[in-house]
PDB file of C-alpha atoms in Angstrom:
ATOM      1  CA  MET A 243     117.384  84.656 100.355  1.00 69.00           C
ATOM      2  CA  LYS A 244     118.238  86.998  97.401  1.00 80.00           C
ATOM      3  CA  THR A 245     121.317  86.537  95.212  1.00 85.00           C
ATOM      4  CA  TYR A 246     123.314  89.281  96.914  1.00 79.00           C
ATOM      5  CA  HIS A 247     122.745  87.541 100.284  1.00 84.00           C
ATOM      6  CA  TRP A 248     124.290  84.334  98.888  1.00 85.00           C
ATOM      7  CA  ILE A 249     127.204  86.230  97.401  1.00 88.00           C
ATOM      8  CA  ALA A 250     127.720  88.037 100.816  1.00 88.00           C
ATOM      9  CA  ALA A 251     127.662  84.665 102.510  1.00 88.00           C
ATOM     10  CA  VAL A 252     130.174  83.228 100.132  1.00 91.00           C
ATOM     11  CA  LEU A 253     132.270  86.379 100.358  1.00 91.00           C
ATOM     12  CA  GLY A 254     132.222  86.377 104.276  1.00 90.00           C
ATOM     13  CA  LEU A 255     133.301  82.717 104.489  1.00 90.00           C
ATOM     14  CA  LEU A 256     136.193  83.323 102.011  1.00 92.00           C
ATOM     15  CA  MET A 257     137.322  86.305 103.976  1.00 92.00           C
ATOM     16  CA  PHE A 258     137.226  84.222 107.234  1.00 89.00           C
ATOM     17  CA  ALA A 259     139.129  81.416 105.653  1.00 91.00           C
ATOM     18  CA  ALA A 260     141.744  83.615 104.276  1.00 91.00           C
ATOM     19  CA  ALA A 261     142.275  85.289 107.630  1.00 89.00           C
ATOM     20  CA  LEU A 262     142.432  81.809 109.401  1.00 87.00           C
ATOM     21  CA  TRP A 263     145.025  80.699 106.895  1.00 87.00           C
ATOM     22  CA  GLN A 264     147.097  83.692 107.170  1.00 85.00           C
ATOM     23  CA  LEU A 265     147.153  83.572 110.960  1.00 83.00           C
ATOM     24  CA  GLU A 266     148.138  80.013 110.879  1.00 84.00           C
ATOM     25  CA  VAL A 267     150.845  80.796 108.332  1.00 83.00           C
ATOM     26  CA  ALA A 268     152.451  83.188 110.919  1.00 87.00           C
ATOM     27  CA  ASP A 269     153.549  80.148 112.984  1.00 88.00           C
ATOM     28  CA  SER A 270     154.722  78.143 109.847  1.00 91.00           C
ATOM     29  CA  GLY A 271     158.292  76.836 110.255  1.00 93.00           C
ATOM     30  CA  LEU A 272     158.146  77.230 113.986  1.00 95.00           C
ATOM     31  CA  VAL A 273     157.619  75.079 117.075  1.00 94.00           C
ATOM     32  CA  VAL A 274     155.216  76.414 119.654  1.00 94.00           C
ATOM     33  CA  THR A 275     155.106  74.831 122.963  1.00 94.00           C
ATOM     34  CA  ASN A 276     152.999  75.759 126.032  1.00 93.00           C
ATOM     35  CA  THR A 277     153.857  74.720 129.415  1.00 93.00           C
ATOM     36  CA  LYS A 278     153.789  75.651 133.122  1.00 91.00           C
ATOM     37  CA  VAL A 279     156.324  76.026 135.842  1.00 89.00           C
ATOM     38  CA  ASP A 280     154.720  76.188 139.391  1.00 86.00           C
ATOM     39  CA  GLY A 281     151.553  77.531 137.788  1.00 86.00           C
ATOM     40  CA  LEU A 282     153.302  80.117 135.644  1.00 93.00           C
ATOM     41  CA  PRO A 283     151.938  79.777 131.991  1.00 95.00           C
ATOM     42  CA  ILE A 284     154.818  79.876 129.454  1.00 96.00           C
ATOM     43  CA  THR A 285     155.070  79.736 125.837  1.00 96.00           C
ATOM     44  CA  LEU A 286     158.207  78.705 124.015  1.00 97.00           C
ATOM     45  CA  ILE A 287     158.684  79.361 120.311  1.00 97.00           C
ATOM     46  CA  SER A 288     161.747  78.172 118.261  1.00 96.00           C
ATOM     47  CA  PRO A 289     162.664  77.627 114.613  1.00 95.00           C
ATOM     48  CA  ASP A 290     161.761  74.022 113.506  1.00 91.00           C
ATOM     49  CA  ASP A 291     165.055  72.864 112.588  1.00 86.00           C
ATOM     50  CA  ASP A 292     168.184  70.871 113.971  1.00 78.00           C
ATOM     51  CA  ASP A 293     169.957  74.061 115.182  1.00 76.00           C
ATOM     52  CA  SER A 294     167.193  75.230 117.375  1.00 75.00           C
ATOM     53  CA  ALA A 295     168.698  73.884 120.649  1.00 80.00           C
ATOM     54  CA  GLY A 296     171.819  75.982 120.448  1.00 88.00           C
ATOM     55  CA  ARG A 297     170.213  79.315 119.335  1.00 96.00           C
ATOM     56  CA  PRO A 298     170.215  82.514 121.559  1.00 97.00           C
ATOM     57  CA  LEU A 299     167.175  82.799 123.864  1.00 98.00           C
ATOM     58  CA  VAL A 300     165.049  85.909 124.164  1.00 98.00           C
ATOM     59  CA  LEU A 301     162.868  86.431 127.198  1.00 98.00           C
ATOM     60  CA  VAL A 302     159.805  88.572 126.457  1.00 98.00           C
ATOM     61  CA  GLY A 303     157.687  90.060 129.225  1.00 97.00           C
ATOM     62  CA  HIS A 304     154.377  92.087 128.709  1.00 96.00           C
ATOM     63  CA  GLY A 305     152.948  95.197 130.450  1.00 93.00           C
ATOM     64  CA  VAL A 306     150.060  95.963 132.855  1.00 91.00           C
ATOM     65  CA  ALA A 307     146.719  94.494 131.571  1.00 89.00           C
ATOM     66  CA  GLY A 308     148.686  92.674 128.806  1.00 92.00           C
ATOM     67  CA  SER A 309     149.718  88.941 128.364  1.00 93.00           C
ATOM     68  CA  ARG A 310     152.070  86.797 126.461  1.00 93.00           C
ATOM     69  CA  VAL A 311     149.519  86.738 123.569  1.00 92.00           C
ATOM     70  CA  ILE A 312     149.890  90.627 122.996  1.00 94.00           C
ATOM     71  CA  MET A 313     153.732  90.212 122.753  1.00 96.00           C
ATOM     72  CA  ARG A 314     153.360  87.586 120.092  1.00 95.00           C
ATOM     73  CA  GLY A 315     154.410  89.951 117.189  1.00 95.00           C
ATOM     74  CA  TYR A 316     157.817  90.492 118.673  1.00 97.00           C
ATOM     75  CA  ALA A 317     158.075  86.754 119.596  1.00 97.00           C
ATOM     76  CA  LEU A 318     157.221  85.687 115.980  1.00 97.00           C
ATOM     77  CA  THR A 319     159.636  88.302 114.594  1.00 97.00           C
ATOM     78  CA  PHE A 320     162.509  86.976 116.647  1.00 98.00           C
ATOM     79  CA  ALA A 321     161.667  83.271 116.119  1.00 97.00           C
ATOM     80  CA  HIS A 322     161.554  83.607 112.271  1.00 97.00           C
ATOM     81  CA  ALA A 323     164.902  85.453 112.613  1.00 97.00           C
ATOM     82  CA  GLY A 324     166.390  82.394 114.197  1.00 96.00           C
ATOM     83  CA  TYR A 325     166.026  82.886 117.795  1.00 97.00           C
ATOM     84  CA  ASN A 326     164.427  80.812 120.601  1.00 97.00           C
ATOM     85  CA  VAL A 327     161.833  82.783 122.439  1.00 98.00           C
ATOM     86  CA  ALA A 328     160.096  82.426 125.859  1.00 98.00           C
ATOM     87  CA  LEU A 329     156.947  84.297 126.874  1.00 97.00           C
ATOM     88  CA  TRP A 330     154.742  84.093 129.982  1.00 96.00           C
ATOM     89  CA  ASP A 331     151.905  85.695 131.850  1.00 95.00           C
ATOM     90  CA  PHE A 332     152.654  87.632 134.918  1.00 94.00           C
ATOM     91  CA  ALA A 333     150.290  87.088 137.981  1.00 89.00           C
ATOM     92  CA  GLY A 334     146.962  88.384 137.504  1.00 87.00           C
ATOM     93  CA  HIS A 335     147.332  88.578 133.793  1.00 87.00           C
ATOM     94  CA  GLY A 336     146.483  86.219 130.762  1.00 80.00           C
ATOM     95  CA  SER A 337     145.844  82.755 131.925  1.00 86.00           C
ATOM     96  CA  ASN A 338     148.031  83.079 135.121  1.00 86.00           C
ATOM     97  CA  PRO A 339     145.497  82.178 137.995  1.00 82.00           C
ATOM     98  CA  ASN A 340     147.535  83.932 140.697  1.00 82.00           C
ATOM     99  CA  PRO A 341     146.292  87.285 141.832  1.00 80.00           C
ATOM    100  CA  MET A 342     148.266  90.387 140.814  1.00 78.00           C
ATOM    101  CA  PRO A 343     149.950  91.858 144.053  1.00 74.00           C
ATOM    102  CA  GLU A 344     148.625  95.011 145.293  1.00 69.00           C
ATOM    103  CA  GLU A 345     152.158  96.566 145.105  1.00 70.00           C
ATOM    104  CA  ARG A 346     154.304  95.763 142.226  1.00 68.00           C
ATOM    105  CA  ASP A 347     157.213  93.625 143.209  1.00 73.00           C
ATOM    106  CA  GLU A 348     160.146  93.879 140.857  1.00 80.00           C
ATOM    107  CA  ASN A 349     161.825  90.814 142.367  1.00 85.00           C
ATOM    108  CA  THR A 350     158.687  88.676 141.600  1.00 89.00           C
ATOM    109  CA  LEU A 351     158.581  89.837 137.970  1.00 93.00           C
ATOM    110  CA  VAL A 352     162.361  88.903 137.624  1.00 95.00           C
ATOM    111  CA  ALA A 353     161.696  85.612 139.291  1.00 94.00           C
ATOM    112  CA  ASP A 354     159.052  84.915 136.639  1.00 95.00           C
ATOM    113  CA  ALA A 355     161.542  85.567 133.864  1.00 96.00           C
ATOM    114  CA  ASP A 356     164.015  83.232 135.560  1.00 96.00           C
ATOM    115  CA  ALA A 357     161.292  80.560 135.700  1.00 95.00           C
ATOM    116  CA  ALA A 358     160.750  81.048 131.928  1.00 96.00           C
ATOM    117  CA  ARG A 359     164.515  80.674 131.305  1.00 96.00           C
ATOM    118  CA  THR A 360     164.429  77.437 133.357  1.00 95.00           C
ATOM    119  CA  ALA A 361     161.562  76.127 131.413  1.00 95.00           C
ATOM    120  CA  ALA A 362     163.367  76.897 128.197  1.00 96.00           C
ATOM    121  CA  GLN A 363     166.483  75.057 129.427  1.00 95.00           C
ATOM    122  CA  ALA A 364     164.366  72.068 130.506  1.00 94.00           C
ATOM    123  CA  ASN A 365     162.823  72.141 126.939  1.00 92.00           C
ATOM    124  CA  GLY A 366     166.422  71.597 125.570  1.00 93.00           C
ATOM    125  CA  PHE A 367     167.268  75.285 124.721  1.00 94.00           C
ATOM    126  CA  ALA A 368     170.721  76.625 125.408  1.00 94.00           C
ATOM    127  CA  VAL A 369     170.572  79.591 128.081  1.00 95.00           C
ATOM    128  CA  ASP A 370     174.167  80.630 127.791  1.00 95.00           C
ATOM    129  CA  ARG A 371     173.371  83.435 125.346  1.00 97.00           C
ATOM    130  CA  THR A 372     170.282  85.256 126.631  1.00 98.00           C
ATOM    131  CA  ALA A 373     168.591  88.623 125.818  1.00 98.00           C
ATOM    132  CA  VAL A 374     165.480  90.192 127.576  1.00 98.00           C
ATOM    133  CA  LEU A 375     162.761  92.398 126.258  1.00 98.00           C
ATOM    134  CA  GLY A 376     159.829  93.914 127.960  1.00 97.00           C
ATOM    135  CA  HIS A 377     157.013  96.419 127.586  1.00 98.00           C
ATOM    136  CA  SER A 378     156.087  99.065 130.077  1.00 95.00           C
ATOM    137  CA  MET A 379     155.887  97.120 133.296  1.00 94.00           C
ATOM    138  CA  GLY A 380     157.828  94.317 131.563  1.00 96.00           C
ATOM    139  CA  SER A 381     160.319  96.953 130.598  1.00 97.00           C
ATOM    140  CA  GLY A 382     161.110  97.524 134.309  1.00 96.00           C
ATOM    141  CA  MET A 383     161.458  93.832 134.585  1.00 96.00           C
ATOM    142  CA  ALA A 384     163.786  93.734 131.544  1.00 98.00           C
ATOM    143  CA  LEU A 385     166.008  96.458 132.871  1.00 98.00           C
ATOM    144  CA  SER A 386     166.209  94.981 136.333  1.00 97.00           C
ATOM    145  CA  TYR A 387     166.867  91.620 134.838  1.00 97.00           C
ATOM    146  CA  GLY A 388     169.709  92.892 132.777  1.00 98.00           C
ATOM    147  CA  ILE A 389     171.259  94.524 135.833  1.00 97.00           C
ATOM    148  CA  THR A 390     170.761  91.705 138.235  1.00 97.00           C
ATOM    149  CA  HIS A 391     171.879  89.129 135.578  1.00 97.00           C
ATOM    150  CA  PRO A 392     175.037  90.767 134.089  1.00 97.00           C
ATOM    151  CA  GLU A 393     175.481  87.743 131.781  1.00 97.00           C
ATOM    152  CA  THR A 394     172.377  88.858 129.856  1.00 98.00           C
ATOM    153  CA  MET A 395     173.911  89.997 126.497  1.00 98.00           C
ATOM    154  CA  ALA A 396     171.174  92.335 125.325  1.00 98.00           C
ATOM    155  CA  THR A 397     168.402  94.276 126.999  1.00 98.00           C
ATOM    156  CA  ILE A 398     165.409  95.865 124.960  1.00 98.00           C
ATOM    157  CA  ALA A 399     162.974  98.168 126.887  1.00 98.00           C
ATOM    158  CA  VAL A 400     159.893  99.080 124.968  1.00 98.00           C
ATOM    159  CA  SER A 401     157.874 101.941 126.553  1.00 97.00           C
ATOM    160  CA  PRO A 402     160.537 102.208 129.225  1.00 97.00           C
ATOM    161  CA  VAL A 403     159.913 102.970 132.871  1.00 95.00           C
ATOM    162  CA  SER A 404     162.474 104.483 135.128  1.00 93.00           C
ATOM    163  CA  ARG A 405     165.272 102.357 136.512  1.00 94.00           C
ATOM    164  CA  ASP A 406     168.787 102.987 137.871  1.00 95.00           C
ATOM    165  CA  VAL A 407     170.893 102.061 134.851  1.00 97.00           C
ATOM    166  CA  SER A 408     174.502 102.646 134.370  1.00 97.00           C
ATOM    167  CA  PRO A 409     177.155 102.732 131.539  1.00 97.00           C
ATOM    168  CA  VAL A 410     178.046  99.109 132.381  1.00 96.00           C
ATOM    169  CA  LEU A 411     174.609  97.473 133.061  1.00 97.00           C
ATOM    170  CA  PRO A 412     172.464  96.373 131.356  1.00 98.00           C
ATOM    171  CA  ARG A 413     174.628  95.384 128.568  1.00 98.00           C
ATOM    172  CA  ASN A 414     173.731  96.464 125.024  1.00 98.00           C
ATOM    173  CA  LEU A 415     170.621  98.497 125.998  1.00 98.00           C
ATOM    174  CA  LEU A 416     168.076  99.413 123.410  1.00 98.00           C
ATOM    175  CA  LEU A 417     165.138 101.919 124.343  1.00 98.00           C
ATOM    176  CA  LEU A 418     162.118 102.027 122.098  1.00 98.00           C
ATOM    177  CA  ALA A 419     159.643 104.800 122.889  1.00 98.00           C
ATOM    178  CA  GLU A 420     156.282 105.680 121.369  1.00 97.00           C
ATOM    179  CA  GLY A 421     156.225 108.948 119.498  1.00 96.00           C
ATOM    180  CA  LEU A 422     152.688 109.793 120.625  1.00 95.00           C
ATOM    181  CA  ASP A 423     153.380 109.614 124.388  1.00 94.00           C
ATOM    182  CA  GLN A 424     156.088 112.180 125.525  1.00 95.00           C
ATOM    183  CA  ARG A 425     156.320 110.546 128.995  1.00 95.00           C
ATOM    184  CA  PHE A 426     158.039 107.501 127.641  1.00 96.00           C
ATOM    185  CA  VAL A 427     160.141 109.535 125.446  1.00 97.00           C
ATOM    186  CA  GLU A 428     161.327 111.466 128.301  1.00 97.00           C
ATOM    187  CA  ASN A 429     161.905 108.274 130.266  1.00 97.00           C
ATOM    188  CA  ALA A 430     163.991 106.935 127.440  1.00 97.00           C
ATOM    189  CA  GLU A 431     166.020 109.964 127.208  1.00 97.00           C
ATOM    190  CA  GLU A 432     166.799 110.014 130.998  1.00 97.00           C
ATOM    191  CA  LEU A 433     167.679 106.281 130.845  1.00 98.00           C
ATOM    192  CA  LEU A 434     169.962 106.777 127.835  1.00 98.00           C
ATOM    193  CA  GLN A 435     171.760 109.656 129.650  1.00 97.00           C
ATOM    194  CA  GLN A 436     172.253 107.429 132.704  1.00 97.00           C
ATOM    195  CA  ALA A 437     173.579 104.678 130.597  1.00 97.00           C
ATOM    196  CA  GLY A 438     176.232 106.811 129.169  1.00 96.00           C
ATOM    197  CA  GLY A 439     174.635 108.173 125.902  1.00 96.00           C
ATOM    198  CA  GLN A 440     174.299 106.854 122.406  1.00 96.00           C
ATOM    199  CA  GLY A 441     176.944 104.669 121.054  1.00 96.00           C
ATOM    200  CA  GLY A 442     179.245 101.888 122.317  1.00 96.00           C
ATOM    201  CA  ASP A 443     180.108  98.544 120.862  1.00 97.00           C
ATOM    202  CA  PRO A 444     177.709  95.536 120.868  1.00 96.00           C
ATOM    203  CA  GLN A 445     180.559  93.170 120.887  1.00 94.00           C
ATOM    204  CA  ASP A 446     181.806  94.277 124.348  1.00 95.00           C
ATOM    205  CA  GLY A 447     178.282  94.894 125.664  1.00 96.00           C
ATOM    206  CA  THR A 448     178.519  98.752 125.731  1.00 97.00           C
ATOM    207  CA  ALA A 449     176.114  99.640 122.949  1.00 98.00           C
ATOM    208  CA  ARG A 450     173.385 102.024 123.819  1.00 98.00           C
ATOM    209  CA  GLN A 451     170.637 103.226 121.570  1.00 98.00           C
ATOM    210  CA  MET A 452     167.387 105.050 121.690  1.00 98.00           C
ATOM    211  CA  GLU A 453     164.681 105.183 118.887  1.00 98.00           C
ATOM    212  CA  VAL A 454     161.433 107.032 119.048  1.00 98.00           C
ATOM    213  CA  ILE A 455     158.873 105.046 116.928  1.00 97.00           C
ATOM    214  CA  PRO A 456     156.675 107.688 115.068  1.00 97.00           C
ATOM    215  CA  GLY A 457     152.910 107.480 114.906  1.00 96.00           C
ATOM    216  CA  VAL A 458     152.301 104.970 117.753  1.00 97.00           C
ATOM    217  CA  GLU A 459     151.253 105.120 121.321  1.00 96.00           C
ATOM    218  CA  HIS A 460     151.560 102.897 124.378  1.00 95.00           C
ATOM    219  CA  ILE A 461     149.683  99.912 122.836  1.00 95.00           C
ATOM    220  CA  THR A 462     150.087 100.231 119.064  1.00 95.00           C
ATOM    221  CA  ILE A 463     153.923 100.145 119.570  1.00 97.00           C
ATOM    222  CA  LEU A 464     153.420  96.537 120.277  1.00 96.00           C
ATOM    223  CA  PHE A 465     152.114  95.941 116.728  1.00 95.00           C
ATOM    224  CA  SER A 466     154.560  98.215 114.886  1.00 96.00           C
ATOM    225  CA  SER A 467     156.722  96.436 112.410  1.00 95.00           C
ATOM    226  CA  THR A 468     159.252  99.371 112.765  1.00 96.00           C
ATOM    227  CA  ALA A 469     159.711  98.752 116.507  1.00 97.00           C
ATOM    228  CA  GLN A 470     159.866  94.941 116.019  1.00 97.00           C
ATOM    229  CA  GLN A 471     162.627  95.258 113.199  1.00 97.00           C
ATOM    230  CA  PHE A 472     164.583  97.635 115.481  1.00 98.00           C
ATOM    231  CA  ALA A 473     164.609  95.008 118.139  1.00 98.00           C
ATOM    232  CA  ARG A 474     165.403  92.192 115.737  1.00 98.00           C
ATOM    233  CA  ARG A 475     168.406  94.172 114.320  1.00 98.00           C
ATOM    234  CA  TRP A 476     169.632  94.839 117.875  1.00 98.00           C
ATOM    235  CA  LEU A 477     169.641  91.122 118.503  1.00 98.00           C
ATOM    236  CA  ASP A 478     171.442  90.507 115.312  1.00 98.00           C
ATOM    237  CA  ASP A 479     174.056  93.103 116.250  1.00 98.00           C
ATOM    238  CA  THR A 480     174.603  91.366 119.517  1.00 98.00           C
ATOM    239  CA  PHE A 481     174.687  87.687 118.571  1.00 98.00           C
ATOM    240  CA  GLY A 482     175.258  87.898 114.795  1.00 97.00           C
ATOM    241  CA  PRO A 483     172.552  86.926 112.200  1.00 96.00           C
ATOM    242  CA  GLN A 484     171.276  83.549 112.719  1.00 96.00           C
ATOM    243  CA  PRO A 485     171.445  80.732 110.380  1.00 93.00           C
ATOM    244  CA  GLY A 486     168.098  80.038 108.442  1.00 91.00           C
ATOM    245  CA  ALA A 487     166.789  83.451 109.459  1.00 93.00           C
ATOM    246  CA  SER A 488     163.811  84.880 107.510  1.00 93.00           C
ATOM    247  CA  ASP A 489     162.113  88.027 107.488  1.00 93.00           C
ATOM    248  CA  PHE A 490     158.668  88.340 109.151  1.00 93.00           C
ATOM    249  CA  THR A 491     156.281  91.270 109.133  1.00 90.00           C
ATOM    250  CA  ASP A 492     153.504  91.035 111.745  1.00 90.00           C
ATOM    251  CA  ARG A 493     150.197  91.659 109.857  1.00 88.00           C
ATOM    252  CA  ARG A 494     148.095  89.614 112.083  1.00 85.00           C
ATOM    253  CA  MET A 495     145.933  92.548 113.306  1.00 85.00           C
ATOM    254  CA  MET A 496     144.964  93.118 109.660  1.00 88.00           C
ATOM    255  CA  TRP A 497     144.005  89.499 109.321  1.00 85.00           C
ATOM    256  CA  TYR A 498     142.095  89.419 112.551  1.00 86.00           C
ATOM    257  CA  LEU A 499     140.070  92.520 111.226  1.00 90.00           C
ATOM    258  CA  LEU A 500     139.481  90.819 107.911  1.00 92.00           C
ATOM    259  CA  GLY A 501     138.119  87.725 109.674  1.00 90.00           C
ATOM    260  CA  LEU A 502     135.921  89.826 111.921  1.00 91.00           C
ATOM    261  CA  VAL A 503     134.533  91.615 108.926  1.00 93.00           C
ATOM    262  CA  GLY A 504     133.981  88.350 107.116  1.00 91.00           C
ATOM    263  CA  THR A 505     132.158  86.900 110.042  1.00 90.00           C
ATOM    264  CA  LEU A 506     129.794  89.835 110.361  1.00 90.00           C
ATOM    265  CA  LEU A 507     129.234  89.735 106.529  1.00 89.00           C
ATOM    266  CA  PHE A 508     128.367  86.036 106.715  1.00 87.00           C
ATOM    267  CA  PHE A 509     125.836  86.371 109.573  1.00 83.00           C
ATOM    268  CA  TRP A 510     124.376  89.512 107.917  1.00 85.00           C
ATOM    269  CA  SER A 511     123.631  87.393 104.828  1.00 86.00           C
ATOM    270  CA  LEU A 512     121.540  85.050 107.021  1.00 80.00           C
ATOM    271  CA  SER A 513     119.350  87.766 108.260  1.00 75.00           C
ATOM    272  CA  PRO A 514     116.523  86.926 105.765  1.00 75.00           C
ATOM    273  CA  LEU A 515     116.440  83.405 107.220  1.00 69.00           C
ATOM    274  CA  ILE A 516     116.320  84.689 110.796  1.00 62.00           C
ATOM    275  CA  ASN A 517     113.625  87.165 109.988  1.00 62.00           C
ATOM    276  CA  SER A 518     111.496  84.566 108.257  1.00 63.00           C
ATOM    277  CA  LEU A 519     111.367  82.830 111.678  1.00 56.00           C
ATOM    278  CA  ASP A 520     109.266  85.572 112.986  1.00 54.00           C
ATOM    279  CA  ASP A 521     106.250  84.365 110.825  1.00 55.00           C
ATOM    280  CA  GLY A 522     105.376  81.716 113.329  1.00 53.00           C
ATOM    281  CA  TYR A 523     105.823  83.747 116.563  1.00 52.00           C
ATOM    282  CA  GLU A 524     103.078  85.311 118.608  1.00 49.00           C
ATOM    283  CA  GLU A 525     101.799  88.685 117.675  1.00 47.00           C
ATOM    284  CA  GLU A 526     104.263  90.430 120.098  1.00 49.00           C
ATOM    285  CA  GLY A 527     107.138  88.706 118.356  1.00 49.00           C
ATOM    286  CA  MET A 528     108.202  86.650 121.326  1.00 53.00           C
ATOM    287  CA  MET A 529     109.482  83.110 120.962  1.00 56.00           C
ATOM    288  CA  THR A 530     107.726  80.258 122.954  1.00 64.00           C
ATOM    289  CA  VAL A 531     109.677  78.633 125.637  1.00 67.00           C
ATOM    290  CA  GLY A 532     109.911  75.515 123.636  1.00 68.00           C
ATOM    291  CA  ARG A 533     111.440  77.369 120.730  1.00 66.00           C
ATOM    292  CA  ARG A 534     113.980  79.054 123.060  1.00 66.00           C
ATOM    293  CA  ILE A 535     115.057  75.922 124.609  1.00 77.00           C
ATOM    294  CA  GLY A 536     115.276  74.188 121.205  1.00 71.00           C
ATOM    295  CA  ALA A 537     117.442  76.978 119.785  1.00 66.00           C
ATOM    296  CA  LEU A 538     119.736  76.902 122.775  1.00 72.00           C
ATOM    297  CA  LEU A 539     120.237  73.052 122.398  1.00 77.00           C
ATOM    298  CA  ILE A 540     120.692  73.172 118.744  1.00 75.00           C
ATOM    299  CA  GLY A 541     123.297  75.981 119.121  1.00 67.00           C
ATOM    300  CA  ALA A 542     125.212  74.303 121.882  1.00 75.00           C
ATOM    301  CA  LEU A 543     125.154  70.859 120.131  1.00 78.00           C
ATOM    302  CA  GLY A 544     126.037  72.368 116.871  1.00 69.00           C
ATOM    303  CA  ALA A 545     129.009  74.356 118.190  1.00 69.00           C
ATOM    304  CA  THR A 546     130.231  71.227 120.150  1.00 78.00           C
ATOM    305  CA  GLY A 547     129.945  69.191 116.869  1.00 76.00           C
ATOM    306  CA  ILE A 548     131.806  71.764 114.810  1.00 71.00           C
ATOM    307  CA  LEU A 549     134.724  72.039 117.507  1.00 67.00           C
ATOM    308  CA  TYR A 550     134.840  68.087 117.517  1.00 70.00           C
ATOM    309  CA  VAL A 551     135.181  67.878 113.750  1.00 72.00           C
ATOM    310  CA  LEU A 552     137.872  70.543 113.705  1.00 63.00           C
ATOM    311  CA  SER A 553     139.730  68.869 116.444  1.00 67.00           C
ATOM    312  CA  SER A 554     139.542  65.470 114.861  1.00 68.00           C
ATOM    313  CA  ALA A 555     140.884  67.006 111.586  1.00 65.00           C
ATOM    314  CA  GLY A 556     143.977  68.071 113.411  1.00 62.00           C
ATOM    315  CA  LEU A 557     143.369  71.672 114.291  1.00 58.00           C
ATOM    316  CA  ASN A 558     145.110  72.519 117.603  1.00 59.00           C
ATOM    317  CA  LEU A 559     142.220  74.362 119.203  1.00 55.00           C
ATOM    318  CA  ASN A 560     144.149  75.409 122.304  1.00 57.00           C
ATOM    319  CA  GLN A 561     146.336  77.472 120.136  1.00 56.00           C
ATOM    320  CA  LEU A 562     143.741  78.618 117.679  1.00 54.00           C
ATOM    321  CA  LEU A 563     144.578  82.073 116.276  1.00 53.00           C
ATOM    322  CA  SER A 564     147.342  82.423 119.014  1.00 53.00           C
ATOM    323  CA  LEU A 565     144.678  83.628 121.357  1.00 53.00           C
ATOM    324  CA  ILE A 566     143.912  80.699 123.576  1.00 49.00           C
ATOM    325  CA  HIS A 567     146.543  79.114 125.770  1.00 51.00           C
ATOM    326  CA  ILE A 568     146.883  76.915 128.758  1.00 54.00           C
TER     327      ILE A 568
END
């Protein structure tokens, strides 16, 4: 290997290590618990302090083809701001093994939110002050939940779908629409009109607000710090700023990208070693059966050994990079 290959290898490892460290830092100061209720996978996130049990609870639901993982940016923003958060995977999504119904059943979606709320209560969280947020399909759940559960103190609909709202319910309604998709802007405008228009007082539950997030579309609104901060401020207006709150900006996508680039750079640096293996192959460049079996065994045993060492060192692999859950 030439000098620049060694430099690339070291740089790739440093980039990957930096990304891994920053992704783990995103959860620092928080307690993350994964559980199940009747097969429904649920993640609970709360501040790691003595006040966590009595903090307001925010239920967070994802959209079609999404999962609780993709909603993690909102959850982390809320948890760092002092709120308890519950996320889950709807049927047919994420790690939920149940098939997605052929026809979307709003009652089932709301029932899943109720199950997440029950799990939060069983985990010691207070549920007397609850808010709900949902994206796309999840926004329909959130709007329906706020209507059928009038005690819900705030409802946040991201990329909102159509529902029959009123000036009374849901209480404290925030609508966040993506600027690059006019359909959802129009949905939000219609919902705002049905809900009585902009204004109201969050202290009596009549607050209504619509925000169009510039430069984002249906998916990127989930990673928009602007949208996340609007949602966080809406909770603070409803419940009041929480003790021990800290500001959090979700930059995990940038760190994922850096880690991917570092990984590719590291393996590119190994290309001279891989190419040198060709010297012993047959003329057509094919590996012998023995070499192939040996490579498979070494790769499998090596990966298993690395994971064992990382697990023994205390790395929680079932939550690595917030991508793998029960």
